[in-house]
C-alpha angles and dihedrals in degrees: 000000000000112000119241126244132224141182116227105168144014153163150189141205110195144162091260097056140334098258152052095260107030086052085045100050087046095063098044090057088046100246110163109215089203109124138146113302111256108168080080150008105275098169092125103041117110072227129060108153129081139161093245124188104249137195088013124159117172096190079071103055085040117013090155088061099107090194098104094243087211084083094049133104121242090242094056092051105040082047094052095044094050088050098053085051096045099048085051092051091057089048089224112169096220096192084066099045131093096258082185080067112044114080146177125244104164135167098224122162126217118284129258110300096233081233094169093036089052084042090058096047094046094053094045090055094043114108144164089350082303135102113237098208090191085067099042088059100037094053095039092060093051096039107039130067130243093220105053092044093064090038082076081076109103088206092058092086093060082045103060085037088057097041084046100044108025099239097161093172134106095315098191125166129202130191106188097157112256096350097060103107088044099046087043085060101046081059096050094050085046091049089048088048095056098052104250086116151031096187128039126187102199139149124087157253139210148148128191095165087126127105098267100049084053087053104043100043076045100061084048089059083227091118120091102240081193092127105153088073118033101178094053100043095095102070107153119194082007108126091227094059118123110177146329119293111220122254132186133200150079143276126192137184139182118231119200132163114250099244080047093053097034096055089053103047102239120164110246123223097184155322125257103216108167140020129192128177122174127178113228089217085204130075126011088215104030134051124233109283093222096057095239110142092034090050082048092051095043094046092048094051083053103054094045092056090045092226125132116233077249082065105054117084104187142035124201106200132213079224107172107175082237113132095227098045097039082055100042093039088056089046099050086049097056097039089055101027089044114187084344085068087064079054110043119077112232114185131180123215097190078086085079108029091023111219118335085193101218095006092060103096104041076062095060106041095054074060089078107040084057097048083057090056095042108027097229138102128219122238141245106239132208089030115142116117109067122223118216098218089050103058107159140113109265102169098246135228086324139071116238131207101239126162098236118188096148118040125168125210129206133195110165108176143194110294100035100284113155133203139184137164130179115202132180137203106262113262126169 
């Protein structure tokens, strides 16, 4: 028999507030967390907007952690602190609990890129038009640190969780583009379900609010240059958008299997019930135009389940504001979905945080657990301008009270890498 699995905790750090509920209860009132971009000087960017993380102290969320965070990457510390938060928000007494069987499958880009502290380096070992590498590597072992330079690793988040929390089970990492922290949970359902685990931390964290990110989502044209407004520069679906607005941030969730979480009388947000991923095989930057590998991932998430699209109330999008994905993402629904897509309500919440890259999707997904609990679905913002090709119905500019049992999640991410997880209310 496959073992159910359940999720018991979880928690989220956005551009719109530091918290589950607080990120929860901004959404739900439509706030957008896009601003100007402040970590830098983006003056000369074509964009100079971003949803940043704001107010956040990690020595708050883990003042017994002994690593100096200054050294750490974004990504470590916003993955720690939504940890700590999730497993208390599954009340789990680690000091009862199989740390042999309790493991680690996160999303987690890669850590903040030291730009100014490599300019600087760069600049004292240039001379005479020429690079002295004897001087590159001479003053970079006495002016950069250790720590941070092994904080560019993606897998260094599910490091620091394992060492803090003693999970001494399987600790993976995967960074499939945007559909990291959603593919990273589909394994870690699949892990649980096979029985190599009872309790899984997963979701995700990135930033890539840093010079380099700007530049290089710049040269690819994928970034809004709407600047005048911050707030309404993420439109997805909307006919005037004109690119994705950058996010950071993290989502976790904890994974149990249901007898795990039963014997222990933990409160149960949800149940996971099918997982699909696909591969585009065609452009690193565009989907498939004809939706293939997203329509694979989405039927294979479905029959898993063993839901029908009619049963599905919700959809989650992976939602952009890019002209190509918006597009794609409506026609993979429909050709799967059929008459039930004009039916069903999708929303976007990247509207609000912009993109959190890898952490995306750990984001939205906690979405849905929390529209079960609380029987209402988040907007899509700044949409007000429909677009022909994209003819859902994406919940516009205004959260609506909707009974969800069955709700669908999509990440689809550079390099065609397609995602897609069903989950249900719990029910005996």
């Amino acid at each position: 028999m496959t073992r159910r699995v359940v999720v018991t905790g979880m928690e989220m750090i956005t551009p719109l507030a530091n918290g589950l509920e607080e990120s929860w209860q901004a959404m739900l009132s439509g706030k957008s967390g896009v601003g100007y971009i402040t970590s830098f000087d983006a003056a000369g960017f074509p964009t100079k907007i971003a949803g940043e993380v704001k107010n956040f102290e990690f020595e708050k969320y883990c003042p017994e952690y002994t690593l100096d965070a200054r050294y750490m990457g974004k990504h470590s510390r916003f993955a720690i602190a939504a940890t700590k938060k999730a497993l208390e928000h599954s009340g789990l007494d680690l000091s009862t609990i199989d740390h042999s069987r309790a493991g680690i499958y996160l999303g987690s880009g890669e850590g903040e890129f030291d730009f100014f502290g490599f300019v600087k380096l760069v600049q004292e070992s240039w001379k005479d038009s020429e690079h002295d590498l004897d001087k590159f590597f001479s003053t970079g072992l006495k002016e950069l640190n250790p720590i941070r330079e092994l904080e560019h690793d993606s897998s260094l988040p599910g490091s620091h969780i394992a060492s803090l929390f003693g999970f001494h089970g399987i600790n993976c990492n995967c960074l499939t583009a945007c559909a990291a922290s959603s593919q990273a949970i589909g394994e870690a359902f699949s892990i649980i379900q096979r029985g190599n685990a009872d309790i899984m931390i997963s979701g995700g964290s990135h930033s890539m609010i840093h010079p380099l990110g700007v530049m290089g989502f710049n040269l690819l044209t994928a970034l809004s240059t709407q600047n005048d407004d911050p707030k309404t520069a993420s439109k997805p679906f909307d006919i005037k958008r004109d690119g994705f607005v950058l996010g950071e941030g993290a989502g976790i969730l904890i994974l149990e299997e249901l007898e795990h979480a039963r014997k222990r009388g933990a409160a149960i947000y949800g149940e996971i019930t099918g997982y699909g991923a696909s591969s585009d095989s065609f452009r690193i930057t565009d989907s498939h135009p004809e939706g293939r590998g997203a329509i694979k991932a989405i039927h294979s998430a479905l029959r898993q389940s063993g839901l029908r699209p009619s049963d599905i109330d919700y959809i989650s999008a992976h939602g952009t504001s890019t002209n190509v994905n918006d597009t794609v993402e409506t026609l993979a629904i429909k050709q799967v979905f059929g008459d039930v897509a004009y039916k069903t309500p999708v929303s976007s919440i990247k509207s609000m945080t912009g993109h959190l890259i890898a952490a995306a999707g750990a984001v939205e997904l906690i979405t849905c657990f929390l529209a079960f609990r609380d029987n209402i679905v988040p907007p899509t913002i700044n949409y007000h301008d429909p677009d022909p090709q994209c003819d859902l119905d994406y919940v516009p500019n205004k959260a609506r009270e909707l009974t969800v049992n069955a709700a669908q999640s999509n990440s689809f991410g550079f390099g065609g890498q397609n995602v897609c997880l069903v989950v249900e209310r719990y029910s005996e």
